[in-house]
XYZ file of C-alpha atoms in Angstrom:
768
model
C 0.085 -0.346 0.117
C 1.172 3.468 -0.209
C 2.313 4.940 2.082
C 2.892 8.674 3.765
C 6.048 9.299 1.438
C 4.419 7.915 -1.643
C 1.626 10.419 -1.123
C 4.076 12.900 -0.341
C 5.827 12.166 -3.164
C 2.637 12.094 -5.549
C 1.341 15.642 -3.877
C 4.836 16.964 -4.395
C 5.185 15.826 -8.188
C 1.404 17.097 -8.834
C 1.468 20.691 -7.002
C 4.789 21.453 -8.992
C 3.183 20.256 -12.186
C -0.144 23.026 -11.121
C 2.578 25.914 -10.144
C 4.211 25.066 -13.481
C 1.218 25.497 -15.287
C -0.391 28.370 -13.728
C 3.001 30.497 -13.866
C 3.141 29.251 -17.050
C -0.015 30.808 -17.808
C -0.064 33.642 -15.909
C 3.243 34.671 -18.273
C 1.812 33.909 -21.323
C -1.536 35.602 -20.711
C 0.285 39.038 -20.356
C 2.019 38.717 -23.913
C -0.275 40.768 -26.517
C 0.421 38.022 -29.215
C -1.477 35.473 -27.167
C -4.110 38.319 -26.218
C -6.569 36.130 -28.626
C -6.383 33.015 -26.669
C -6.659 33.752 -23.654
C -9.587 36.649 -23.871
C -11.367 35.107 -27.113
C -15.153 35.809 -25.232
C -14.184 39.624 -25.264
C -13.359 39.861 -28.909
C -16.286 38.102 -30.096
C -18.847 40.233 -27.814
C -17.121 42.909 -29.811
C -15.300 44.791 -26.659
C -11.770 44.258 -26.713
C -9.339 45.514 -29.239
C -6.104 43.660 -30.418
C -3.473 45.407 -28.226
C -0.736 44.347 -31.202
C -2.050 47.291 -32.969
C -0.185 50.884 -32.992
C 2.883 49.170 -30.984
C 6.590 49.066 -32.067
C 7.543 45.615 -33.604
C 8.753 44.058 -30.284
C 5.811 45.466 -28.027
C 3.515 43.847 -30.605
C 4.828 40.164 -28.977
C 6.132 41.107 -26.049
C 4.892 42.845 -22.992
C 7.702 44.944 -21.594
C 5.742 46.562 -18.347
C 7.489 45.320 -15.841
C 4.553 45.759 -13.200
C 2.112 43.629 -14.952
C 4.717 40.619 -13.831
C 4.334 42.233 -10.212
C 0.841 41.646 -10.286
C 0.890 38.168 -12.648
C -1.942 36.357 -10.206
C -4.152 39.091 -9.909
C -6.362 36.726 -12.324
C -7.549 35.048 -9.489
C -9.053 37.497 -7.469
C -10.424 38.980 -10.559
C -12.268 35.627 -11.205
C -14.120 35.609 -8.190
C -15.056 39.832 -8.291
C -18.216 39.734 -10.857
C -21.375 39.056 -8.728
C -23.422 35.954 -10.028
C -25.995 38.107 -12.084
C -23.481 39.986 -13.749
C -21.644 35.885 -14.629
C -25.250 34.774 -15.944
C -25.818 38.192 -18.154
C -22.003 37.599 -19.598
C -21.536 34.045 -19.401
C -25.016 31.972 -19.680
C -27.123 30.420 -17.246
C -25.550 27.200 -18.097
C -22.237 28.242 -17.357
C -23.019 29.998 -14.340
C -25.122 26.840 -12.604
C -21.980 24.427 -13.650
C -19.894 26.704 -11.600
C -22.278 26.506 -8.714
C -21.613 22.813 -8.593
C -18.012 23.422 -7.341
C -19.035 25.652 -4.997
C -21.980 22.671 -4.522
C -18.993 20.459 -3.388
C -16.992 22.982 -0.763
C -20.923 23.593 1.129
C -20.952 19.899 1.641
C -17.423 18.815 2.245
C -16.041 21.437 4.166
C -18.198 20.989 7.240
C -18.281 17.593 6.931
C -14.415 16.934 6.841
C -14.184 19.060 10.259
C -16.215 16.711 11.905
C -14.750 13.876 10.576
C -11.550 14.945 11.596
C -12.745 16.006 14.635
C -14.499 12.767 15.337
C -13.962 10.105 13.639
C -9.773 10.281 12.594
C -9.181 9.879 16.559
C -11.503 6.850 16.864
C -9.754 5.269 13.694
C -6.441 6.021 15.206
C -6.776 5.012 18.093
C -8.196 1.403 17.034
C -5.266 -1.021 16.804
C -6.437 -3.694 14.912
C -4.071 -3.423 11.581
C -1.039 -4.458 13.852
C -3.196 -7.718 14.808
C -4.026 -9.160 11.894
C -0.769 -11.134 10.086
C 0.111 -10.979 6.617
C -1.766 -7.698 6.054
C 0.206 -4.834 4.093
C -0.618 -1.711 5.640
C 0.998 2.423 6.113
C 0.313 4.753 8.783
C -2.309 6.316 6.337
C -4.704 3.419 6.687
C -4.381 3.704 10.359
C -6.907 6.411 10.195
C -9.385 4.548 8.214
C -12.421 2.354 9.820
C -9.950 -0.811 8.978
C -8.019 0.319 12.049
C -11.666 0.029 14.666
C -11.638 -3.925 16.288
C -14.345 -5.864 14.785
C -17.484 -5.706 17.526
C -15.893 -2.320 19.012
C -18.683 0.182 20.088
C -16.122 2.758 18.480
C -18.918 2.107 15.469
C -21.551 3.882 17.160
C -19.204 7.380 16.039
C -19.438 5.754 12.171
C -22.917 5.470 12.345
C -24.063 8.301 13.569
C -21.305 10.024 11.321
C -23.522 8.333 8.249
C -26.835 10.080 9.630
C -25.150 13.421 9.672
C -23.573 12.903 6.916
C -27.157 11.972 4.877
C -29.005 14.785 6.542
C -26.597 17.409 5.975
C -25.966 16.231 2.074
C -30.360 16.263 1.273
C -30.157 19.903 2.542
C -27.702 21.093 0.905
C -28.855 19.315 -2.276
C -32.587 20.499 -1.822
C -31.493 24.357 -0.987
C -29.256 23.578 -4.410
C -31.941 22.733 -6.107
C -34.273 25.492 -4.914
C -31.724 28.211 -6.015
C -31.167 26.741 -9.148
C -34.854 25.949 -10.246
C -35.413 29.687 -9.274
C -32.737 30.725 -11.359
C -33.966 29.504 -14.250
C -37.434 30.677 -13.564
C -36.104 34.161 -13.395
C -34.050 33.276 -16.333
C -37.077 32.182 -18.971
C -38.596 35.615 -17.550
C -36.109 37.624 -18.073
C -34.874 36.164 -21.046
C -34.935 38.389 -24.652
C -36.987 36.772 -27.630
C -35.591 33.838 -28.870
C -37.017 31.387 -31.805
C -37.311 28.373 -29.602
C -39.920 30.559 -27.474
C -42.258 30.274 -30.206
C -41.698 26.858 -31.825
C -41.940 23.159 -31.484
C -40.590 20.363 -33.270
C -42.963 17.968 -34.936
C -41.767 14.226 -35.644
C -43.411 10.955 -37.075
C -45.847 12.924 -39.349
C -48.320 10.411 -40.514
C -47.765 9.972 -44.254
C -50.617 10.770 -46.189
C -51.788 9.610 -49.749
C -52.704 12.721 -51.282
C -50.684 15.454 -49.739
C -46.997 16.204 -49.480
C -45.563 16.480 -45.792
C -45.436 19.967 -46.387
C -48.856 20.480 -46.757
C -50.105 17.725 -44.244
C -48.385 20.040 -41.937
C -49.962 22.995 -42.976
C -53.482 21.444 -42.776
C -52.555 19.479 -39.305
C -51.775 23.059 -37.742
C -54.002 25.300 -39.475
C -56.826 22.830 -37.813
C -56.218 22.211 -34.602
C -54.289 25.418 -33.506
C -55.970 27.604 -36.157
C -55.696 30.912 -33.601
C -51.639 30.710 -32.699
C -50.359 28.503 -35.764
C -47.989 31.255 -37.742
C -45.899 28.893 -39.899
C -43.384 26.104 -40.072
C -40.068 25.267 -41.960
C -39.894 21.124 -42.684
C -36.821 19.299 -42.045
C -34.617 18.265 -45.392
C -31.885 15.083 -45.247
C -28.999 17.411 -46.231
C -26.372 15.474 -44.327
C -24.627 14.361 -47.862
C -24.849 17.989 -48.659
C -23.321 18.816 -45.009
C -20.896 16.558 -46.180
C -19.911 18.230 -49.350
C -19.708 21.470 -47.405
C -17.339 20.643 -44.894
C -15.258 19.171 -47.104
C -15.139 22.151 -49.324
C -14.289 24.293 -46.119
C -11.067 21.974 -45.540
C -10.291 22.594 -49.025
C -10.598 26.382 -48.914
C -7.988 26.119 -45.930
C -5.499 24.583 -47.759
C -6.175 26.722 -50.825
C -5.729 29.530 -48.713
C -2.489 28.066 -46.975
C -0.924 27.594 -50.016
C -1.956 31.679 -51.315
C -0.139 32.993 -48.122
C 2.765 30.682 -48.558
C 3.080 32.000 -52.565
C 2.248 35.595 -51.406
C 5.620 35.177 -49.209
C 7.925 33.585 -51.890
C 6.615 34.671 -55.201
C 9.771 32.870 -57.174
C 8.274 29.461 -56.808
C 5.292 28.112 -56.755
C 4.031 25.352 -53.760
C 3.490 21.885 -54.365
C 1.612 19.061 -53.099
C 0.745 15.412 -53.870
C -2.276 13.933 -54.882
C -2.633 11.498 -52.338
C -4.389 11.332 -48.368
C -3.249 14.415 -46.401
C -0.201 15.297 -49.265
C 2.275 12.603 -48.363
C 1.923 10.511 -51.388
C 1.164 10.558 -55.268
C 1.692 12.424 -57.801
C 3.679 15.655 -57.211
C 1.456 18.864 -58.388
C 0.664 22.589 -58.390
C -1.050 23.291 -55.071
C -2.933 26.329 -55.905
C -4.186 24.652 -59.276
C -4.713 21.213 -57.564
C -6.813 22.883 -54.458
C -8.517 25.148 -57.078
C -9.867 21.875 -59.238
C -11.108 20.568 -56.367
C -12.965 23.509 -54.965
C -14.580 23.484 -58.388
C -15.330 19.920 -58.378
C -16.691 20.111 -54.934
C -19.166 22.967 -56.079
C -20.550 21.184 -58.954
C -21.138 18.409 -56.999
C -23.040 20.805 -54.284
C -25.238 22.126 -56.819
C -26.123 18.839 -58.370
C -27.070 17.766 -54.232
C -29.105 20.811 -53.566
C -31.008 20.063 -56.728
C -31.553 16.545 -55.666
C -33.106 17.730 -52.310
C -35.216 20.438 -53.744
C -36.787 17.876 -56.899
C -36.842 14.644 -54.466
C -39.661 13.817 -52.480
C -37.993 11.611 -50.319
C -35.265 13.982 -49.130
C -38.154 15.364 -47.057
C -38.448 14.205 -43.653
C -41.732 13.379 -41.295
C -40.667 16.287 -39.107
C -40.740 19.904 -39.127
C -40.114 22.721 -36.706
C -43.654 24.392 -36.346
C -43.326 28.414 -35.172
C -46.724 30.089 -33.310
C -48.015 33.450 -32.628
C -47.227 33.585 -29.407
C -45.157 31.515 -26.445
C -48.816 30.706 -24.964
C -49.643 28.538 -28.068
C -46.659 27.382 -27.990
C -46.504 25.950 -24.645
C -49.962 24.237 -25.331
C -48.729 22.769 -28.090
C -45.563 21.385 -26.670
C -46.682 20.455 -23.499
C -50.058 18.267 -24.895
C -51.093 15.245 -26.998
C -51.994 16.214 -30.492
C -54.015 12.846 -31.412
C -55.600 10.310 -30.221
C -52.324 7.690 -31.441
C -49.898 8.633 -29.139
C -47.326 7.928 -31.652
C -48.085 10.213 -34.204
C -47.673 13.766 -34.524
C -45.296 13.855 -31.529
C -44.107 17.509 -30.194
C -41.646 18.760 -28.134
C -39.939 22.248 -27.581
C -37.494 22.836 -30.015
C -34.042 23.717 -29.559
C -32.619 26.868 -29.545
C -31.485 26.843 -33.662
C -27.524 26.693 -32.378
C -28.648 23.584 -30.549
C -30.094 21.724 -33.328
C -28.363 18.774 -34.478
C -29.432 18.421 -37.570
C -27.912 14.979 -38.501
C -30.486 13.312 -36.340
C -33.144 15.068 -37.836
C -32.817 12.699 -40.617
C -33.286 9.669 -38.549
C -36.465 8.160 -39.318
C -38.584 7.956 -35.767
C -39.282 4.373 -35.927
C -35.729 3.213 -35.876
C -34.993 5.162 -32.663
C -36.180 2.542 -30.344
C -34.088 -0.092 -32.384
C -30.721 1.844 -32.750
C -31.127 2.807 -28.484
C -31.372 -0.943 -27.400
C -28.423 -1.771 -29.366
C -26.647 1.369 -27.909
C -27.772 -0.107 -24.548
C -26.303 -3.490 -25.377
C -23.044 -1.847 -26.872
C -22.473 -0.036 -23.671
C -22.592 -3.019 -21.630
C -20.042 -4.718 -23.964
C -17.785 -1.271 -23.268
C -17.872 -1.167 -20.117
C -17.404 -4.810 -19.345
C -13.868 -4.998 -21.336
C -12.729 -1.787 -19.858
C -12.356 -3.889 -16.552
C -9.578 -5.426 -18.401
C -7.409 -2.631 -18.179
C -8.777 -1.178 -15.325
C -7.267 -4.221 -13.463
C -4.092 -3.812 -15.051
C -3.826 -0.212 -13.866
C -4.451 -1.541 -10.183
C -1.939 -4.452 -10.360
C 0.597 -1.201 -10.976
C 0.215 -0.502 -6.867
C 1.277 -4.011 -5.847
C 5.010 -4.007 -6.315
C 5.393 -7.577 -5.222
C 3.012 -8.030 -8.081
C 5.061 -6.446 -10.265
C 8.486 -8.478 -9.323
C 6.522 -11.683 -9.800
C 5.374 -11.417 -13.241
C 8.710 -9.146 -14.074
C 11.503 -10.338 -11.761
C 14.160 -8.856 -13.860
C 12.917 -5.541 -12.475
C 13.089 -6.039 -9.149
C 16.737 -4.181 -8.553
C 14.944 -1.079 -10.307
C 11.760 -1.752 -8.330
C 13.275 -1.776 -5.070
C 14.993 1.919 -5.607
C 13.198 3.889 -3.499
C 12.370 7.118 -5.552
C 11.035 4.384 -8.341
C 9.078 2.791 -5.593
C 7.407 5.934 -4.411
C 6.158 6.823 -8.339
C 4.903 3.427 -9.197
C 2.903 3.425 -6.347
C 2.099 6.959 -6.012
C 2.029 8.293 -9.467
C 1.876 5.727 -12.032
C -1.812 4.019 -11.196
C -3.493 7.361 -11.498
C -1.885 8.846 -14.891
C -2.154 5.551 -16.673
C -6.168 5.454 -15.568
C -6.116 9.174 -16.678
C -4.792 7.889 -20.198
C -7.523 5.015 -20.309
C -10.341 7.467 -20.400
C -8.996 10.201 -22.442
C -10.632 8.530 -25.559
C -13.504 7.241 -23.555
C -15.846 10.500 -24.228
C -15.593 10.459 -27.715
C -16.797 6.821 -27.875
C -19.504 7.474 -25.545
C -20.526 11.099 -27.784
C -20.796 8.680 -30.968
C -22.706 6.424 -29.246
C -25.328 9.007 -28.073
C -25.497 10.241 -31.628
C -26.018 6.954 -32.911
C -29.320 7.036 -30.497
C -30.924 9.950 -32.415
C -31.429 12.909 -30.178
C -31.795 15.909 -32.010
C -30.001 18.783 -30.228
C -26.731 19.113 -28.807
C -27.667 20.123 -25.463
C -29.416 16.283 -25.078
C -26.647 14.935 -26.473
C -24.291 16.000 -24.201
C -27.135 14.724 -20.903
C -27.069 11.515 -22.274
C -23.168 11.454 -22.837
C -22.540 12.257 -19.187
C -25.236 9.901 -17.861
C -22.976 7.040 -19.735
C -19.711 8.664 -18.590
C -20.750 8.354 -14.984
C -22.293 4.923 -15.262
C -18.715 3.852 -16.696
C -17.207 6.024 -13.797
C -19.134 4.572 -11.205
C -18.241 0.394 -12.496
C -15.322 0.729 -13.439
C -13.438 3.798 -12.181
C -14.544 3.095 -8.610
C -15.875 -0.225 -8.492
C -13.414 -1.323 -10.496
C -10.855 -0.045 -8.889
C -12.184 -0.933 -5.287
C -13.150 -5.034 -6.463
C -9.960 -5.542 -8.729
C -7.538 -3.680 -6.352
C -8.585 -5.633 -3.431
C -8.117 -9.524 -5.405
C -4.684 -8.269 -6.224
C -3.350 -7.356 -3.023
C -4.721 -9.935 -0.926
C -4.810 -13.044 -3.421
C -2.439 -14.741 -1.215
C -4.592 -13.891 1.744
C -7.651 -15.352 0.068
C -6.156 -18.762 -1.102
C -4.858 -19.492 2.581
C -7.616 -17.831 4.928
C -11.144 -20.002 4.797
C -14.095 -18.914 3.323
C -15.215 -17.300 5.681
C -13.005 -15.211 6.618
C -12.997 -13.475 3.051
C -15.843 -11.354 3.374
C -13.643 -9.745 6.488
C -10.595 -9.520 4.833
C -12.626 -7.689 1.970
C -13.942 -5.325 4.411
C -10.631 -4.471 5.909
C -8.996 -4.195 2.050
C -11.437 -1.830 0.410
C -11.088 1.182 3.243
C -7.425 1.024 1.872
C -8.563 2.063 -1.737
C -8.550 5.698 -0.206
C -4.708 5.790 -0.865
C -4.979 5.129 -4.616
C -8.477 7.839 -5.205
C -5.653 10.531 -3.712
C -3.562 9.859 -6.178
C -5.896 9.888 -9.018
C -7.286 12.944 -7.548
C -4.293 14.561 -7.234
C -3.557 13.458 -11.047
C -7.108 13.997 -12.782
C -8.202 17.035 -10.268
C -5.273 19.160 -9.734
C -2.624 18.532 -12.572
C -5.591 18.757 -14.701
C -7.237 21.366 -13.845
C -4.301 23.436 -14.177
C -3.751 22.713 -17.659
C -6.815 22.850 -18.291
C -6.388 26.756 -18.020
C -3.134 26.932 -19.658
C -4.681 25.833 -23.209
C -1.822 24.486 -25.044
C -3.436 22.890 -27.967
C -5.766 25.993 -28.832
C -2.762 28.231 -28.341
C -0.359 26.320 -30.860
C -3.377 26.222 -33.437
C -3.935 29.809 -33.044
C -0.418 30.802 -33.792
C -0.203 28.143 -36.920
C -3.419 29.373 -38.295
C -2.155 33.007 -37.534
C 1.057 32.425 -39.445
C -0.237 30.291 -42.151
C -4.023 31.226 -43.098
C -4.951 34.487 -41.588
C -4.935 37.436 -44.381
C -7.134 39.960 -42.828
C -8.712 40.687 -39.305
C -11.273 39.085 -39.985
C -9.444 35.811 -40.884
C -7.803 36.049 -37.493
C -10.988 36.576 -35.719
C -11.702 33.521 -37.086
C -8.853 31.520 -36.203
C -9.815 31.600 -32.529
C -10.935 28.999 -30.137
C -12.581 30.036 -27.309
C -13.552 26.289 -26.818
C -16.792 25.684 -24.419
C -17.448 23.701 -21.254
C -17.351 20.139 -21.768
C -20.764 19.319 -20.005
C -20.469 15.163 -21.461
C -17.317 14.873 -20.035
C -16.787 17.472 -16.769
C -20.007 16.973 -14.794
C -19.701 13.393 -14.332
C -15.744 13.596 -13.385
C -17.167 16.015 -10.945
C -19.765 13.599 -9.334
C -16.801 10.924 -9.251
C -15.283 13.157 -6.510
C -18.604 13.831 -4.840
C -19.453 9.789 -4.775
C -15.499 9.371 -3.510
C -16.156 11.953 -0.477
C -19.142 10.467 0.459
C -17.715 6.883 0.490
C -14.904 7.819 2.456
C -16.071 10.476 4.487
C -17.170 8.191 7.360
C -14.634 5.221 6.102
C -11.457 7.247 5.630
C -11.664 10.927 5.942
C -8.062 11.395 4.990
C -9.225 11.673 1.546
C -11.768 14.690 1.924
C -9.163 17.666 2.325
C -7.687 16.697 -0.925
C -11.368 16.383 -2.578
C -11.711 20.240 -0.829
C -8.602 21.101 -2.591
C -9.436 20.003 -6.083
C -12.904 22.144 -5.622
C -11.720 25.063 -4.486
C -9.354 25.183 -6.907
C -11.776 24.432 -10.377
C -14.025 26.540 -8.479
C -11.441 29.587 -9.401
C -10.122 28.178 -12.810
C -13.562 27.804 -14.365
C -14.861 31.283 -13.051
C -12.368 32.763 -15.075
C -12.391 30.341 -17.978
C -16.690 31.078 -18.290
C -15.790 34.797 -17.659
C -13.180 35.211 -20.505
C -12.529 32.205 -22.528
C -15.810 29.991 -22.905
C -18.042 30.611 -25.939
C -20.890 27.754 -25.213
C -22.535 26.054 -28.097
C -25.607 26.589 -27.000
C -27.575 28.151 -23.757
C -30.252 25.373 -22.131
C -31.224 27.594 -19.148
C -29.714 24.669 -16.572
C -32.249 22.040 -17.920
C -29.314 19.705 -16.925
C -29.801 19.927 -13.211
C -32.002 17.411 -12.677
C -29.696 15.038 -13.943
C -26.935 16.539 -11.525
C -29.195 16.395 -8.938
C -30.347 12.399 -9.498
C -26.733 11.446 -9.926
C -25.200 13.296 -6.352
C -28.861 11.065 -5.203
C -27.300 7.585 -6.833
C -23.774 8.609 -4.963
C -25.255 9.036 -1.673
C -27.404 5.716 -1.609
C -24.324 3.825 -2.952
C -22.494 5.317 0.140
C -24.824 4.118 2.555
C -25.208 0.662 0.992
C -21.173 0.461 0.823
C -21.113 1.290 4.398
C -23.591 -0.900 5.245
C -21.707 -4.029 3.407
C -18.851 -2.143 5.411
C -20.112 -3.214 9.116
C -21.576 -6.392 8.009
C -17.895 -7.452 8.238
C -17.119 -5.894 11.539
C -19.663 -8.044 13.774
C -22.000 -5.574 13.729
C -24.432 -6.643 11.489
C -27.150 -6.299 14.273
C -26.564 -2.575 14.552
C -26.024 -2.424 10.768
C -29.947 -2.754 10.334
C -30.058 1.115 11.878
C -28.715 2.164 8.385
C -31.334 0.545 6.927
C -34.028 3.351 6.798
C -31.266 5.514 4.961
C -31.770 4.660 1.137
C -35.695 4.697 1.987
C -35.786 7.961 3.241
C -33.114 8.889 0.226
C -34.741 7.661 -1.976
C -38.228 9.275 -0.609
C -36.055 12.542 -0.190
C -35.371 12.368 -4.237
C -39.139 11.510 -5.545
C -39.808 14.877 -3.299
C -37.677 16.942 -4.787
C -38.719 15.970 -8.385
C -42.289 16.565 -7.825
C -41.405 19.777 -6.360
C -38.579 21.144 -8.691
C -38.218 19.058 -11.667
C -41.547 20.047 -13.541
C -39.384 23.989 -13.929
C -36.762 22.149 -16.329
C -38.763 20.853 -18.413
C -42.292 22.823 -18.739
C -42.821 26.371 -19.091
C -45.897 27.736 -16.996
C -48.337 29.374 -19.292
C -49.055 31.647 -16.900
C -45.715 33.146 -17.102
C -45.947 32.809 -20.917
C -48.913 34.745 -21.409
C -47.250 37.768 -18.914
C -44.077 37.571 -21.761
C -46.801 37.810 -24.475
C -48.204 40.899 -23.096
C -45.698 42.386 -21.920
C -44.246 41.715 -25.879
C -47.261 42.969 -27.559
C -47.727 46.295 -25.095
C -43.680 46.842 -26.306
C -43.796 46.265 -29.539
C -46.972 46.193 -31.108
C -45.825 45.934 -35.017
C -43.649 43.310 -34.437
C -43.269 41.131 -37.707
C -42.693 37.623 -36.139
C -43.021 36.162 -39.870
C -40.033 38.065 -40.781
C -37.936 37.524 -37.351
C -38.886 33.515 -37.609
C -37.828 32.863 -41.660
C -34.546 31.890 -41.611
C -34.388 30.467 -37.758
C -34.618 26.931 -38.400
C -33.363 26.661 -41.935
C -30.615 23.671 -42.239
C -27.331 25.983 -42.205
C -26.143 24.688 -45.592
C -29.404 26.794 -47.104
C -28.989 29.561 -45.801
C -28.786 32.254 -48.750
C -30.804 30.679 -50.972
C -34.724 30.973 -51.763
C -35.072 27.176 -51.373
C -34.684 28.111 -47.742
C -37.687 29.769 -46.661
C -39.549 28.339 -44.463
C -42.924 27.425 -45.408
C -45.314 30.605 -44.199
C -49.068 30.167 -44.099
C -50.742 33.516 -45.460
C -54.109 32.222 -47.453
C -55.555 31.099 -44.583
C -55.753 34.100 -42.781
C -58.213 35.685 -45.310
C -59.871 32.282 -46.412
C -62.400 30.488 -43.615
C -61.505 27.017 -45.400
C -58.259 25.243 -45.137
C -57.356 23.919 -48.304
C -56.418 20.552 -49.187
C -55.654 18.552 -51.615
C -56.852 15.321 -50.283
C -59.115 13.656 -52.956
C -61.250 11.373 -49.957
C -62.626 12.863 -47.376
C -64.223 9.657 -45.891
C -63.685 9.571 -42.298
C -62.008 6.122 -42.565
C -59.726 4.940 -40.205
C -56.132 5.693 -42.149
C -57.352 9.477 -43.010
C -58.360 9.732 -38.810
C -55.096 9.022 -37.595
C -52.765 10.167 -40.580
C -54.685 13.837 -40.386
C -56.779 13.957 -37.654
C -58.994 16.057 -39.582
C -61.342 14.370 -41.530
C -63.288 17.857 -42.878
C -63.544 21.966 -42.261
C -66.093 24.118 -42.437
C -66.517 27.881 -42.124
C -67.567 29.019 -38.579
C -69.347 31.970 -38.243
C -67.913 35.060 -36.644
C -64.595 33.508 -37.088
C -62.394 33.601 -39.850
C -60.634 30.286 -38.334
C -61.610 27.053 -39.655
C -62.544 24.302 -37.053
C -62.671 20.233 -37.237
C -65.921 19.034 -37.643
């Protein structure tokens, strides 16, 4: 097991790494040439000018003002000064609530840590049990855990009491935070300026009609069933192939720009490239002519594909974005069932335009259930297969195991420094490397499932990542690590003694998780603020692709908060804190340092750097709350299992109400607050509509919405104008091309409108 010396070495390495990253960041951010890398958000908002203008040659690249270097750490207090309302206005509610998760960790674990160190650490340290167990490897760090308390000891009453204190305190903090975030969301929606998604719903699984196209069918259905509020609609086209061609042409344009710039710098010789993939092999040709011809070919292919989509009825998907005259009408449509058949005319709130994941709108609705079933099966096998590398990583923490497998390394391993590095640093960094490729895999799986918004893709990926971490990183590390470390004891002991060995060994994994927190948390967060990759890419673009100020603006990569991976990682630290608070409190200070450090860093990033891809109004918070409740229940069940191995089983029954009460608490919070994140109150919708009519009586909503939900590849073409219905405003009948008006079952389900007729004193048609 890792000793105090091992943990100290790991802490020193990670602290030095973190300080090195922070110092490098503090120096790099002061240089004028890097201003767009570390403050891109201010440039995108148009409130910051380039410091390289109107300066000398040297001062355009290097900051020669020595006073700024004296205050190089002033970014930390500056990141904390912006009040939360201003932060919401500047960065959005999603970013502000995300930062509150780190603050939630501090609110939760600082009091728990003080109480645990004041009560449980003395109880555990004076237990004097580990010394009396033969052939058990332990260190002084392990003596601070519950493993050092003798079986059947009345000392366990302290741990039982502590678990109840942790449960009630955690539930109190979660309730207050859920209430605060729900109120923040409602205030945000009430104060939010007009957006297209407030007036638009996404309609899916439009039923086929033998007499009308999808475009006409959607128009007919909503004119009949929402006559007073329907405004216009835009059908969804399968433009995935066209989008690929557009992306290829943009890539070719970048290469063409690169070689044109290269030729301008050295006009004496024209640049060349090879015709093979990536320009690494094939025939050598003139680069400018080659990419110009590529651009021409792609432009022709784009024109053909556009024409195909315009003339092919099959390119129109059974889905549409339908817009309404008021938020009230939109809320009614989005939050109600449209037809007696619940599988057709499915409506939901439309994502904001930049949140739409256009590729998945082309997926037939009937495929979604099959896709999600297959993805669930694939996720199960992914989690199971990853246990193999996790097991290997955990074996690195056992020096004896390495020596048995690789005996020739024994002289090297026995060196004091090497031993400390292997036990205190290597396991955490190896596990981190395994997890780097995981988010890409999980996001691809979520895309296959067919969700239509980027925000929901992030939420689904976060759910998958969370369970992966629970099974592999947490349970896998505990179970596999225990098996490797105590294999000899398991083989030599009778079966009745195995639960005791497991109960003693599980708390000892705190030392591994301490090293993981330092590698992933401390050094990882510090590396996040340095932005090495965006820094390199920006300067490469600035050197080879930038010609104008507009090009320099486009070369910036502000990045964004990656909710799909960052949220589950945070919740993993919550899990560690809740599990080990009453088992091995020594882990808690490391978690607190992580939350405090991350809070400052991400406060700085959302203020100065990140430009979010979308704004969901913190709709992800119910998922965060649910996963934190899961973490709490897991910690309760593990404590019950641990105490059952300590000859304290009868008293352990006192812990049974904990998970039951926690689940009841979750259900109460869901009933109390969750609707605020999924529904828009009609009362609030009417208030906003009334206020808008009073302040903007001449607002032209059709003009405002006409391009909102047009596929990006069609922007600027006559084809992409949404279908705006004008004739129904002056005609009491809804025109239809249907030749048969008989009320058959097919027509009833397909259109939900057999016939229409004028209604006196009202120009709107009604369903008979």
